[in-house]
GROMACS .gro file of N, CA, C and O in nm:
model
  556
    1UNK      N    1  15.043  11.520   8.856
    1UNK     CA    2  14.945  11.340   8.877
    1UNK      C    3  15.174  11.256   8.877
    1UNK      O    4  15.251  11.238   8.885
    2UNK      N    5  15.165  11.177   9.057
    2UNK     CA    6  15.257  11.094   9.044
    2UNK      C    7  15.238  10.979   8.935
    2UNK      O    8  15.111  10.907   8.900
    3UNK      N    9  15.381  10.882   8.906
    3UNK     CA   10  15.311  10.794   8.805
    3UNK      C   11  15.217  10.695   8.841
    3UNK      O   12  15.156  10.594   8.775
    4UNK      N   13  15.266  10.683   8.974
    4UNK     CA   14  15.168  10.522   9.087
    4UNK      C   15  15.068  10.549   9.089
    4UNK      O   16  14.961  10.391   9.057
    5UNK      N   17  14.953  10.667   9.067
    5UNK     CA   18  14.839  10.658   9.026
    5UNK      C   19  14.788  10.718   8.921
    5UNK      O   20  14.607  10.729   8.939
    6UNK      N   21  14.843  10.700   8.841
    6UNK     CA   22  14.801  10.699   8.702
    6UNK      C   23  14.636  10.633   8.645
    6UNK      O   24  14.686  10.526   8.689
    7UNK      N   25  14.553  10.651   8.570
    7UNK     CA   26  14.395  10.580   8.559
    7UNK      C   27  14.485  10.476   8.465
    7UNK      O   28  14.413  10.328   8.578
    8UNK      N   29  14.604  10.440   8.408
    8UNK     CA   30  14.595  10.338   8.306
    8UNK      C   31  14.671  10.200   8.456
    8UNK      O   32  14.648  10.086   8.424
    9UNK      N   33  14.752  10.308   8.522
    9UNK     CA   34  14.806  10.206   8.654
    9UNK      C   35  14.677  10.122   8.732
    9UNK      O   36  14.699  10.046   8.813
   10UNK      N   37  14.573  10.246   8.796
   10UNK     CA   38  14.478  10.132   8.795
   10UNK      C   39  14.373  10.074   8.770
   10UNK      O   40  14.359   9.940   8.791
   11UNK      N   41  14.381  10.146   8.628
   11UNK     CA   42  14.295  10.013   8.528
   11UNK      C   43  14.358   9.814   8.526
   11UNK      O   44  14.327   9.731   8.507
   12UNK      N   45  14.483   9.889   8.439
   12UNK     CA   46  14.615   9.738   8.538
   12UNK      C   47  14.637   9.675   8.604
   12UNK      O   48  14.589   9.540   8.639
   13UNK      N   49  14.580   9.812   8.773
   13UNK     CA   50  14.556   9.676   8.871
   13UNK      C   51  14.483   9.577   8.879
   13UNK      O   52  14.416   9.492   8.943
   14UNK      N   53  14.365   9.678   8.811
   14UNK     CA   54  14.197   9.583   8.882
   14UNK      C   55  14.187   9.452   8.823
   14UNK      O   56  14.168   9.407   8.820
   15UNK      N   57  14.235   9.485   8.615
   15UNK     CA   58  14.272   9.378   8.621
   15UNK      C   59  14.299   9.289   8.574
   15UNK      O   60  14.290   9.222   8.687
   16UNK      N   61  14.467   9.350   8.691
   16UNK     CA   62  14.539   9.249   8.789
   16UNK      C   63  14.431   9.114   8.837
   16UNK      O   64  14.426   9.030   8.876
   17UNK      N   65  14.417   9.190   8.965
   17UNK     CA   66  14.332   9.094   9.036
   17UNK      C   67  14.181   9.019   8.920
   17UNK      O   68  14.120   8.946   9.034
   18UNK      N   69  14.075   9.095   8.868
   18UNK     CA   70  14.060   8.974   8.794
   18UNK      C   71  14.058   8.880   8.757
   18UNK      O   72  13.986   8.788   8.748
   19UNK      N   73  14.207   8.895   8.684
   19UNK     CA   74  14.265   8.720   8.619
   19UNK      C   75  14.345   8.680   8.730
   19UNK      O   76  14.312   8.525   8.693
   20UNK      N   77  14.373   8.735   8.825
   20UNK     CA   78  14.374   8.631   8.967
   20UNK      C   79  14.316   8.577   9.056
   20UNK      O   80  14.316   8.491   9.147
   21UNK      N   81  14.154   8.660   9.045
   21UNK     CA   82  14.068   8.594   9.133
   21UNK      C   83  13.985   8.630   9.073
   21UNK      O   84  13.906   8.751   9.089
   22UNK      N   85  13.841   8.503   8.946
   22UNK     CA   86  13.743   8.557   8.880
   22UNK      C   87  13.647   8.558   8.925
   22UNK      O   88  13.544   8.619   8.880
   23UNK      N   89  13.661   8.537   9.095
   23UNK     CA   90  13.539   8.541   9.138
   23UNK      C   91  13.454   8.668   9.170
   23UNK      O   92  13.316   8.744   9.248
   24UNK      N   93  13.584   8.797   9.188
   24UNK     CA   94  13.619   8.897   9.213
   24UNK      C   95  13.482   8.992   9.075
   24UNK      O   96  13.323   9.019   9.127
   25UNK      N   97  13.521   8.927   8.964
   25UNK     CA   98  13.408   8.894   8.839
   25UNK      C   99  13.248   8.924   8.901
   25UNK      O  100  13.231   8.955   8.842
   26UNK      N  101  13.233   8.791   8.911
   26UNK     CA  102  13.167   8.676   8.929
   26UNK      C  103  13.046   8.752   9.036
   26UNK      O  104  12.920   8.830   8.964
   27UNK      N  105  13.112   8.764   9.120
   27UNK     CA  106  12.980   8.875   9.195
   27UNK      C  107  13.032   9.054   9.152
   27UNK      O  108  12.869   9.053   9.150
   28UNK      N  109  13.078   9.091   9.089
   28UNK     CA  110  13.092   9.250   8.989
   28UNK      C  111  12.961   9.243   8.896
   28UNK      O  112  12.877   9.295   8.924
   29UNK      N  113  12.939   9.122   8.847
   29UNK     CA  114  12.881   9.081   8.724
   29UNK      C  115  12.784   9.094   8.789
   29UNK      O  116  12.585   9.157   8.759
   30UNK      N  117  12.651   8.999   8.932
   30UNK     CA  118  12.542   8.918   9.001
   30UNK      C  119  12.503   9.103   9.011
   30UNK      O  120  12.392   9.109   9.039
   31UNK      N  121  12.672   9.127   9.157
   31UNK     CA  122  12.595   9.293   9.161
   31UNK      C  123  12.540   9.392   9.083
   31UNK      O  124  12.356   9.390   9.082
   32UNK      N  125  12.587   9.421   8.914
   32UNK     CA  126  12.531   9.443   8.826
   32UNK      C  127  12.400   9.431   8.776
   32UNK      O  128  12.274   9.471   8.791
   33UNK      N  129  12.333   9.234   8.755
   33UNK     CA  130  12.196   9.210   8.712
   33UNK      C  131  12.120   9.287   8.781
   33UNK      O  132  12.006   9.253   8.801
   34UNK      N  133  12.121   9.223   8.961
   34UNK     CA  134  12.090   9.255   9.080
   34UNK      C  135  12.020   9.416   9.042
   34UNK      O  136  11.909   9.428   9.051
   35UNK      N  137  12.148   9.528   9.086
   35UNK     CA  138  12.099   9.608   9.032
   35UNK      C  139  12.001   9.668   8.924
   35UNK      O  140  11.870   9.750   8.916
   36UNK      N  141  12.053   9.609   8.824
   36UNK     CA  142  11.957   9.632   8.721
   36UNK      C  143  11.779   9.557   8.712
   36UNK      O  144  11.706   9.591   8.691
   37UNK      N  145  11.794   9.476   8.814
   37UNK     CA  146  11.608   9.385   8.782
   37UNK      C  147  11.580   9.446   8.959
   37UNK      O  148  11.412   9.433   8.854
   38UNK      N  149  11.661   9.457   8.979
   38UNK     CA  150  11.618   9.592   9.134
   38UNK      C  151  11.473   9.735   9.014
   38UNK      O  152  11.407   9.735   9.064
   39UNK      N  153  11.565   9.809   8.913
   39UNK     CA  154  11.594   9.954   8.880
   39UNK      C  155  11.462   9.925   8.845
   39UNK      O  156  11.319   9.960   8.708
   40UNK      N  157  11.446   9.791   8.776
   40UNK     CA  158  11.376   9.712   8.594
   40UNK      C  159  11.245   9.658   8.732
   40UNK      O  160  11.142   9.693   8.686
   41UNK      N  161  11.195   9.571   8.800
   41UNK     CA  162  11.098   9.589   8.886
   41UNK      C  163  11.045   9.720   8.966
   41UNK      O  164  10.865   9.699   8.933
   42UNK      N  165  11.134   9.738   9.021
   42UNK     CA  166  11.050   9.906   9.077
   42UNK      C  167  10.934  10.078   9.058
   42UNK      O  168  10.857  10.048   9.079
   43UNK      N  169  10.997  10.022   8.891
   43UNK     CA  170  10.928  10.118   8.816
   43UNK      C  171  10.967  10.255   8.883
   43UNK      O  172  11.015  10.301   8.858
   44UNK      N  173  10.834  10.327   8.816
   44UNK     CA  174  10.882  10.450   8.828
   44UNK      C  175  10.831  10.512   8.979
   44UNK      O  176  10.863  10.602   8.990
   45UNK      N  177  10.714  10.433   9.015
   45UNK     CA  178  10.638  10.470   9.134
   45UNK      C  179  10.667  10.454   9.262
   45UNK      O  180  10.708  10.356   9.254
   46UNK      N  181  10.660  10.543   9.341
   46UNK     CA  182  10.611  10.467   9.478
   46UNK      C  183  10.516  10.409   9.568
   46UNK      O  184  10.540  10.371   9.692
   47UNK      N  185  10.403  10.477   9.534
   47UNK     CA  186  10.298  10.474   9.583
   47UNK      C  187  10.220  10.345   9.487
   47UNK      O  188  10.202  10.303   9.368
   48UNK      N  189  10.158  10.280   9.541
   48UNK     CA  190   9.981  10.174   9.485
   48UNK      C  191   9.892  10.281   9.488
   48UNK      O  192   9.868  10.294   9.565
   49UNK      N  193   9.842  10.339   9.373
   49UNK     CA  194   9.701  10.364   9.345
   49UNK      C  195   9.562  10.240   9.320
   49UNK      O  196   9.656  10.172   9.237
   50UNK      N  197   9.501  10.310   9.384
   50UNK     CA  198   9.443  10.197   9.402
   50UNK      C  199   9.291  10.376   9.452
   50UNK      O  200   9.255  10.405   9.475
   51UNK      N  201   9.206  10.290   9.254
   51UNK     CA  202   9.106  10.397   9.260
   51UNK      C  203   8.978  10.353   9.333
   51UNK      O  204   8.943  10.467   9.343
   52UNK      N  205   8.966  10.276   9.439
   52UNK     CA  206   8.838  10.279   9.493
   52UNK      C  207   8.816  10.347   9.634
   52UNK      O  208   8.906  10.276   9.710
   53UNK      N  209   8.724  10.399   9.656
   53UNK     CA  210   8.749  10.539   9.761
   53UNK      C  211   8.630  10.343   9.926
   53UNK      O  212   8.532  10.366   9.769
   54UNK      N  213   8.639  10.384   9.955
   54UNK     CA  214   8.576  10.302  10.037
   54UNK      C  215   8.553  10.325  10.199
   54UNK      O  216   8.672  10.434  10.238
   55UNK      N  217   8.458  10.311  10.210
   55UNK     CA  218   8.441  10.365  10.383
   55UNK      C  219   8.371  10.154  10.483
   55UNK      O  220   8.305  10.188  10.433
   56UNK      N  221   8.421  10.255  10.641
   56UNK     CA  222   8.364  10.106  10.663
   56UNK      C  223   8.181  10.130  10.637
   56UNK      O  224   8.159  10.258  10.672
   57UNK      N  225   8.168  10.007  10.696
   57UNK     CA  226   7.956  10.016  10.652
   57UNK      C  227   7.954   9.991  10.518
   57UNK      O  228   7.805   9.951  10.482
   58UNK      N  229   7.987  10.047  10.405
   58UNK     CA  230   7.981  10.073  10.212
   58UNK      C  231   7.949   9.905  10.213
   58UNK      O  232   8.065   9.815  10.266
   59UNK      N  233   7.862   9.880  10.091
   59UNK     CA  234   7.808   9.772  10.049
   59UNK      C  235   7.888   9.771   9.999
   59UNK      O  236   7.932   9.899   9.820
   60UNK      N  237   7.998   9.686   9.898
   60UNK     CA  238   8.042   9.644   9.791
   60UNK      C  239   8.032   9.527   9.690
   60UNK      O  240   7.941   9.469   9.763
   61UNK      N  241   8.075   9.488   9.623
   61UNK     CA  242   8.138   9.370   9.507
   61UNK      C  243   8.233   9.305   9.501
   61UNK      O  244   8.298   9.372   9.502
   62UNK      N  245   8.219   9.178   9.617
   62UNK     CA  246   8.368   9.127   9.590
   62UNK      C  247   8.418   9.083   9.446
   62UNK      O  248   8.293   8.961   9.356
   63UNK      N  249   8.495   9.164   9.341
   63UNK     CA  250   8.487   9.044   9.180
   63UNK      C  251   8.709   9.083   9.156
   63UNK      O  252   8.756   9.155   9.136
   64UNK      N  253   8.745   8.932   9.157
   64UNK     CA  254   8.920   8.947   9.128
   64UNK      C  255   8.853   8.973   8.943
   64UNK      O  256   8.845   8.887   8.864
   65UNK      N  257   8.993   9.091   8.910
   65UNK     CA  258   8.991   9.071   8.865
   65UNK      C  259   9.028   9.011   8.685
   65UNK      O  260   9.082   9.026   8.636
   66UNK      N  261   9.156   8.928   8.805
   66UNK     CA  262   9.212   8.778   8.746
   66UNK      C  263   9.120   8.675   8.712
   66UNK      O  264   9.177   8.577   8.657
   67UNK      N  265   9.000   8.706   8.701
   67UNK     CA  266   8.833   8.609   8.675
   67UNK      C  267   8.917   8.485   8.815
   67UNK      O  268   9.005   8.497   8.919
   68UNK      N  269   8.777   8.407   8.770
   68UNK     CA  270   8.733   8.341   8.919
   68UNK      C  271   8.684   8.381   9.033
   68UNK      O  272   8.659   8.558   9.070
   69UNK      N  273   8.712   8.363   9.148
   69UNK     CA  274   8.689   8.408   9.307
   69UNK      C  275   8.806   8.476   9.381
   69UNK      O  276   8.869   8.502   9.317
   70UNK      N  277   8.716   8.545   9.580
   70UNK     CA  278   8.796   8.610   9.593
   70UNK      C  279   8.842   8.520   9.722
   70UNK      O  280   8.740   8.570   9.761
   71UNK      N  281   8.923   8.463   9.689
   71UNK     CA  282   8.945   8.466   9.838
   71UNK      C  283   8.938   8.549   9.981
   71UNK      O  284   9.029   8.637   9.970
   72UNK      N  285   8.927   8.504  10.046
   72UNK     CA  286   8.923   8.550  10.193
   72UNK      C  287   9.003   8.480  10.338
   72UNK      O  288   8.991   8.408  10.306
   73UNK      N  289   9.110   8.566  10.395
   73UNK     CA  290   9.183   8.493  10.477
   73UNK      C  291   9.179   8.579  10.564
   73UNK      O  292   9.086   8.697  10.645
   74UNK      N  293   9.186   8.474  10.699
   74UNK     CA  294   9.222   8.547  10.808
   74UNK      C  295   9.295   8.685  10.913
   74UNK      O  296   9.277   8.700  10.990
   75UNK      N  297   9.324   8.681  10.760
   75UNK     CA  298   9.529   8.780  10.802
   75UNK      C  299   9.518   8.902  10.703
   75UNK      O  300   9.559   8.811  10.591
   76UNK      N  301   9.541   9.051  10.695
   76UNK     CA  302   9.589   9.019  10.557
   76UNK      C  303   9.704   9.003  10.503
   76UNK      O  304   9.761   8.964  10.613
   77UNK      N  305   9.736   8.997  10.389
   77UNK     CA  306   9.896   9.016  10.341
   77UNK      C  307   9.842   8.889  10.210
   77UNK      O  308   9.754   8.857  10.141
   78UNK      N  309   9.976   8.848  10.166
   78UNK     CA  310   9.968   8.770  10.082
   78UNK      C  311   9.921   8.642  10.067
   78UNK      O  312   9.936   8.539  10.190
   79UNK      N  313   9.795   8.616  10.009
   79UNK     CA  314   9.740   8.437   9.991
   79UNK      C  315   9.879   8.324   9.937
   79UNK      O  316   9.878   8.390   9.836
   80UNK      N  317   9.838   8.186   9.986
   80UNK     CA  318   9.957   8.103   9.970
   80UNK      C  319   9.842   8.027   9.904
   80UNK      O  320   9.763   8.005   9.952
   81UNK      N  321   9.882   7.957   9.801
   81UNK     CA  322   9.834   7.914   9.702
   81UNK      C  323   9.862   7.694   9.771
   81UNK      O  324   9.847   7.626   9.678
   82UNK      N  325   9.961   7.727   9.917
   82UNK     CA  326  10.023   7.583   9.971
   82UNK      C  327   9.887   7.504   9.979
   82UNK      O  328   9.811   7.605  10.016
   83UNK      N  329   9.880   7.349   9.989
   83UNK     CA  330   9.856   7.272  10.058
   83UNK      C  331   9.863   7.230  10.173
   83UNK      O  332   9.797   7.166  10.297
   84UNK      N  333   9.985   7.313  10.304
   84UNK     CA  334  10.018   7.237  10.369
   84UNK      C  335   9.952   7.357  10.461
   84UNK      O  336   9.882   7.420  10.493
   85UNK      N  337   9.940   7.253  10.557
   85UNK     CA  338   9.827   7.263  10.675
   85UNK      C  339   9.828   7.396  10.741
   85UNK      O  340   9.746   7.428  10.763
   86UNK      N  341   9.985   7.483  10.764
   86UNK     CA  342   9.910   7.582  10.819
   86UNK      C  343   9.870   7.749  10.760
   86UNK      O  344   9.793   7.801  10.775
   87UNK      N  345   9.888   7.703  10.622
   87UNK     CA  346   9.828   7.802  10.464
   87UNK      C  347   9.647   7.755  10.500
   87UNK      O  348   9.616   7.850  10.487
   88UNK      N  349   9.615   7.665  10.526
   88UNK     CA  350   9.454   7.617  10.523
   88UNK      C  351   9.417   7.695  10.627
   88UNK      O  352   9.343   7.727  10.625
   89UNK      N  353   9.473   7.680  10.735
   89UNK     CA  354   9.448   7.799  10.870
   89UNK      C  355   9.448   7.860  10.814
   89UNK      O  356   9.289   7.974  10.931
   90UNK      N  357   9.469   8.003  10.723
   90UNK     CA  358   9.439   8.104  10.734
   90UNK      C  359   9.343   8.135  10.546
   90UNK      O  360   9.275   8.192  10.640
   91UNK      N  361   9.313   8.070  10.527
   91UNK     CA  362   9.193   8.066  10.452
   91UNK      C  363   9.037   8.024  10.540
   91UNK      O  364   9.006   7.923  10.600
   92UNK      N  365   8.966   8.126  10.460
   92UNK     CA  366   8.835   8.136  10.538
   92UNK      C  367   8.704   8.104  10.439
   92UNK      O  368   8.661   8.084  10.474
   93UNK      N  369   8.747   8.170  10.346
   93UNK     CA  370   8.613   8.185  10.194
   93UNK      C  371   8.713   8.179  10.058
   93UNK      O  372   8.734   8.277  10.084
   94UNK      N  373   8.578   8.107   9.966
   94UNK     CA  374   8.683   8.168   9.852
   94UNK      C  375   8.520   8.226   9.782
   94UNK      O  376   8.400   8.161   9.802
   95UNK      N  377   8.511   8.303   9.770
   95UNK     CA  378   8.370   8.369   9.701
   95UNK      C  379   8.400   8.419   9.579
   95UNK      O  380   8.476   8.386   9.494
   96UNK      N  381   8.265   8.363   9.511
   96UNK     CA  382   8.155   8.335   9.367
   96UNK      C  383   8.252   8.518   9.325
   96UNK      O  384   8.199   8.611   9.396
   97UNK      N  385   8.207   8.583   9.210
   97UNK     CA  386   8.244   8.677   9.213
   97UNK      C  387   8.105   8.727   9.153
   97UNK      O  388   7.995   8.640   9.123
   98UNK      N  389   8.105   8.849   9.190
   98UNK     CA  390   7.950   8.935   9.206
   98UNK      C  391   7.937   8.906   9.346
   98UNK      O  392   7.778   8.950   9.313
   99UNK      N  393   7.946   8.869   9.430
   99UNK     CA  394   7.932   8.850   9.561
   99UNK      C  395   7.918   8.959   9.665
   99UNK      O  396   8.052   9.040   9.656
  100UNK      N  397   7.825   8.985   9.705
  100UNK     CA  398   7.742   9.113   9.770
  100UNK      C  399   7.813   9.183   9.911
  100UNK      O  400   7.832   9.018  10.010
  101UNK      N  401   7.941   9.243   9.961
  101UNK     CA  402   7.993   9.269  10.129
  101UNK      C  403   8.006   9.427  10.136
  101UNK      O  404   7.907   9.459  10.091
  102UNK      N  405   7.975   9.405  10.252
  102UNK     CA  406   8.015   9.481  10.333
  102UNK      C  407   8.208   9.524  10.382
  102UNK      O  408   8.214   9.456  10.459
  103UNK      N  409   8.243   9.681  10.386
  103UNK     CA  410   8.377   9.671  10.415
  103UNK      C  411   8.367   9.686  10.623
  103UNK      O  412   8.257   9.750  10.650
  104UNK      N  413   8.458   9.651  10.608
  104UNK     CA  414   8.466   9.606  10.825
  104UNK      C  415   8.594   9.671  10.838
  104UNK      O  416   8.592   9.751  10.886
  105UNK      N  417   8.659   9.656  10.751
  105UNK     CA  418   8.821   9.722  10.767
  105UNK      C  419   8.905   9.759  10.652
  105UNK      O  420   8.881   9.688  10.563
  106UNK      N  421   8.987   9.862  10.672
  106UNK     CA  422   9.122   9.840  10.563
  106UNK      C  423   9.243   9.881  10.641
  106UNK      O  424   9.258   9.928  10.716
  107UNK      N  425   9.353   9.801  10.485
  107UNK     CA  426   9.484   9.758  10.592
  107UNK      C  427   9.575   9.802  10.490
  107UNK      O  428   9.543   9.739  10.315
  108UNK      N  429   9.725   9.861  10.515
  108UNK     CA  430   9.850   9.860  10.406
  108UNK      C  431   9.941   9.748  10.480
  108UNK      O  432   9.903   9.786  10.498
  109UNK      N  433   9.994   9.651  10.414
  109UNK     CA  434  10.050   9.591  10.418
  109UNK      C  435  10.118   9.558  10.275
  109UNK      O  436  10.161   9.608  10.273
  110UNK      N  437  10.323   9.631  10.351
  110UNK     CA  438  10.403   9.659  10.357
  110UNK      C  439  10.328   9.765  10.207
  110UNK      O  440  10.325   9.874  10.277
  111UNK      N  441  10.346   9.750  10.169
  111UNK     CA  442  10.269   9.873  10.009
  111UNK      C  443  10.093   9.791   9.992
  111UNK      O  444  10.127   9.914   9.835
  112UNK      N  445  10.097   9.691   9.997
  112UNK     CA  446   9.971   9.631   9.888
  112UNK      C  447   9.879   9.734  10.032
  112UNK      O  448   9.799   9.687  10.158
  113UNK      N  449   9.771   9.736   9.945
  113UNK     CA  450   9.646   9.769  10.020
  113UNK      C  451   9.506   9.588  10.038
  113UNK      O  452   9.509   9.549   9.900
  114UNK      N  453   9.486   9.616  10.178
  114UNK     CA  454   9.381   9.514  10.180
  114UNK      C  455   9.287   9.546  10.304
  114UNK      O  456   9.224   9.690  10.289
  115UNK      N  457   9.192   9.502  10.218
  115UNK     CA  458   8.986   9.531  10.293
  115UNK      C  459   8.962   9.397  10.369
  115UNK      O  460   8.954   9.322  10.317
  116UNK      N  461   8.876   9.381  10.476
  116UNK     CA  462   8.855   9.316  10.597
  116UNK      C  463   8.636   9.362  10.559
  116UNK      O  464   8.635   9.467  10.508
  117UNK      N  465   8.616   9.269  10.478
  117UNK     CA  466   8.477   9.250  10.466
  117UNK      C  467   8.345   9.123  10.520
  117UNK      O  468   8.421   9.056  10.565
  118UNK      N  469   8.255   9.179  10.499
  118UNK     CA  470   8.180   9.121  10.588
  118UNK      C  471   8.067   9.059  10.451
  118UNK      O  472   8.008   9.133  10.400
  119UNK      N  473   8.079   8.911  10.373
  119UNK     CA  474   8.021   8.903  10.285
  119UNK      C  475   7.822   8.836  10.350
  119UNK      O  476   7.803   8.805  10.451
  120UNK      N  477   7.749   8.884  10.252
  120UNK     CA  478   7.595   8.909  10.261
  120UNK      C  479   7.530   8.795  10.178
  120UNK      O  480   7.409   8.750  10.225
  121UNK      N  481   7.601   8.747  10.071
  121UNK     CA  482   7.555   8.604  10.015
  121UNK      C  483   7.585   8.544   9.948
  121UNK      O  484   7.739   8.508  10.006
  122UNK      N  485   7.549   8.425   9.875
  122UNK     CA  486   7.642   8.302   9.901
  122UNK      C  487   7.704   8.243   9.979
  122UNK      O  488   7.697   8.229  10.020
  123UNK      N  489   7.741   8.115   9.898
  123UNK     CA  490   7.815   8.025  10.029
  123UNK      C  491   7.858   8.118  10.118
  123UNK      O  492   7.934   8.033  10.244
  124UNK      N  493   7.949   8.251  10.145
  124UNK     CA  494   8.012   8.223  10.271
  124UNK      C  495   7.945   8.318  10.339
  124UNK      O  496   8.059   8.386  10.379
  125UNK      N  497   7.812   8.358  10.308
  125UNK     CA  498   7.732   8.488  10.353
  125UNK      C  499   7.742   8.511  10.496
  125UNK      O  500   7.782   8.327  10.608
  126UNK      N  501   7.747   8.567  10.626
  126UNK     CA  502   7.839   8.583  10.717
  126UNK      C  503   7.957   8.565  10.760
  126UNK      O  504   8.056   8.656  10.870
  127UNK      N  505   8.005   8.546  10.696
  127UNK     CA  506   8.144   8.487  10.683
  127UNK      C  507   8.222   8.649  10.680
  127UNK      O  508   8.229   8.710  10.639
  128UNK      N  509   8.381   8.699  10.808
  128UNK     CA  510   8.485   8.779  10.773
  128UNK      C  511   8.580   8.754  10.730
  128UNK      O  512   8.636   8.622  10.792
  129UNK      N  513   8.595   8.866  10.614
  129UNK     CA  514   8.771   8.803  10.607
  129UNK      C  515   8.829   8.875  10.493
  129UNK      O  516   8.836   8.973  10.480
  130UNK      N  517   8.996   8.918  10.484
  130UNK     CA  518   9.035   8.997  10.461
  130UNK      C  519   9.072   8.976  10.309
  130UNK      O  520   9.099   8.823  10.280
  131UNK      N  521   9.092   9.050  10.207
  131UNK     CA  522   9.076   9.051   9.998
  131UNK      C  523   9.194   9.153   9.958
  131UNK      O  524   9.235   9.208  10.049
  132UNK      N  525   9.299   9.049   9.925
  132UNK     CA  526   9.326   9.223   9.811
  132UNK      C  527   9.218   9.367   9.799
  132UNK      O  528   9.149   9.321   9.754
  133UNK      N  529   9.252   9.479   9.801
  133UNK     CA  530   9.174   9.554   9.716
  133UNK      C  531   9.128   9.580   9.579
  133UNK      O  532   8.998   9.632   9.560
  134UNK      N  533   9.214   9.449   9.552
  134UNK     CA  534   9.216   9.464   9.340
  134UNK      C  535   9.019   9.410   9.352
  134UNK      O  536   8.997   9.471   9.238
  135UNK      N  537   9.008   9.375   9.483
  135UNK     CA  538   8.928   9.255   9.427
  135UNK      C  539   8.719   9.326   9.463
  135UNK      O  540   8.716   9.280   9.462
  136UNK      N  541   8.773   9.473   9.561
  136UNK     CA  542   8.703   9.500   9.555
  136UNK      C  543   8.642   9.615   9.438
  136UNK      O  544   8.700   9.714   9.471
  137UNK      N  545   8.524   9.651   9.426
  137UNK     CA  546   8.413   9.738   9.331
  137UNK      C  547   8.331   9.794   9.512
  137UNK      O  548   8.265   9.714   9.507
  138UNK      N  549   8.319   9.931   9.388
  138UNK     CA  550   8.270  10.006   9.529
  138UNK      C  551   8.051   9.977   9.469
  138UNK      O  552   8.079   9.931   9.350
  139UNK      N  553   7.989   9.922   9.542
  139UNK     CA  554   7.875   9.902   9.530
  139UNK      C  555   7.771  10.009   9.488
  139UNK      O  556   7.645  10.056   9.376
   0.00000   0.00000   0.00000
C-alpha cells in the first residue's frame, strides 16, 4: 500500500475538506437526516392493507374511523381542507356516520385505496363520490 493512499491520509483529506468548506458537512448531515426520516416513515411494509373486501353493487356503511363524517369528492385522492375555490369544486358532500351507500367503483391512487359510492340515505342521498376505503364498512 503506498503512503499516499493510506486510510489516515484519506481521513485527513476529508477533515481538511470539511474545515475549508463547512457546507459539505451540513449537506452530509441533511442527507443523513432525510435518509433516517424516510426509513422511519416508510415502516416495514410496502403494501397498504385494508381488510374490507368490497364488490361493485355491494351495500356498505360510511363511517369515518377518526370520528365525524366521510367526505365525498369528485375524484379519488387526498382530500384538501383548504377553503380555496378550486378545492371546493372537488367536494361533493359530507356524509354523517352510519350513512348507507352502494359501491360503484374501487381505485388505488399511489398506494391508498379509494371507493366510489352512491349514497342511499341522509342529506347526500342520490349523490356519488369518492372516499377513502377506511371510511367504508361492509353492510
